[in-house]
Each structure stands twice: as C-alpha cells, then as structure tokens.
Amino acid sequence: MSDKASSFLLALPIDLVYSILDNVDEFTILCSVRNVCARLNTIIDTYYRYQ
C-alpha cells in the first residue's frame, strides 16, 4: 500500500472504520487488519465484534 493510501486509511473517523469492519469476517480482521499499525490495533480493540 502506498504512503498516501495508508495515511488516508489512518485519517478515517472511527465510525467509518467500524462500518468497513462490519463487512469483513473475524478471521480477516485478525489476519489482515490486526497489527498493521497502532491506531488500527486500538480501533480493533474497541470494536464490538472483536471483544
């Protein structure tokens, strides 16, 4: 992913990230989104489907 695309992803509001995660299965969240960066880890930690 380019720096521009990754910075855009990090700038999204949490509610929008939650809406994106609503369309992704838990396995994908764990394997593809988790541990990408500290901000996404924090968002996933508070995401209701992950708890």
Coordinates of C-alpha atoms in Angstrom, one line a residue:
M1 CA 0.0 0.0 0.0
S2 CA 1.3 3.4 -0.8
D3 CA 2.0 6.0 1.8
K4 CA -0.8 8.2 0.5
A5 CA -3.3 5.3 0.7
S6 CA -2.2 4.2 4.2
S7 CA -2.4 7.8 5.5
F8 CA -5.9 8.1 4.1
L9 CA -6.9 5.0 5.9
L10 CA -5.5 6.3 9.2
A11 CA -7.3 9.6 8.8
L12 CA -10.8 7.9 8.6
P13 CA -13.1 8.5 11.5
I14 CA -13.5 5.5 13.8
D15 CA -17.2 5.1 12.9
L16 CA -16.3 4.7 9.3
V17 CA -13.6 2.1 10.1
Y18 CA -16.2 0.2 12.1
S19 CA -18.6 0.3 9.1
I20 CA -15.8 -1.2 7.0
L21 CA -15.0 -3.8 9.6
D22 CA -18.7 -4.7 9.7
N23 CA -18.3 -6.1 6.2
V24 CA -15.2 -8.2 7.0
D25 CA -15.2 -11.6 8.7
E26 CA -13.4 -12.0 12.1
F27 CA -10.7 -14.2 10.6
T28 CA -9.8 -11.4 8.1
I29 CA -9.8 -8.8 10.9
L30 CA -7.3 -11.0 12.9
C31 CA -5.1 -11.9 10.0
S32 CA -5.1 -8.9 7.7
V33 CA -6.0 -5.8 9.7
R34 CA -4.7 -6.6 13.2
N35 CA -1.1 -5.5 13.8
V36 CA -1.0 -3.2 10.7
C37 CA -0.4 -0.2 12.9
A38 CA -1.0 1.1 16.5
R39 CA -4.1 3.1 15.5
L40 CA -5.8 0.2 13.8
N41 CA -5.0 -2.0 16.8
T42 CA -6.6 0.5 19.1
I43 CA -9.7 0.7 16.9
I44 CA -10.0 -3.1 16.7
D45 CA -9.5 -3.4 20.5
T46 CA -12.7 -1.3 20.9
Y47 CA -14.6 -2.9 18.0
Y48 CA -17.6 -4.8 19.4
R49 CA -17.3 -7.9 17.2
Y50 CA -13.7 -8.4 18.3
Q51 CA -14.3 -8.3 22.0

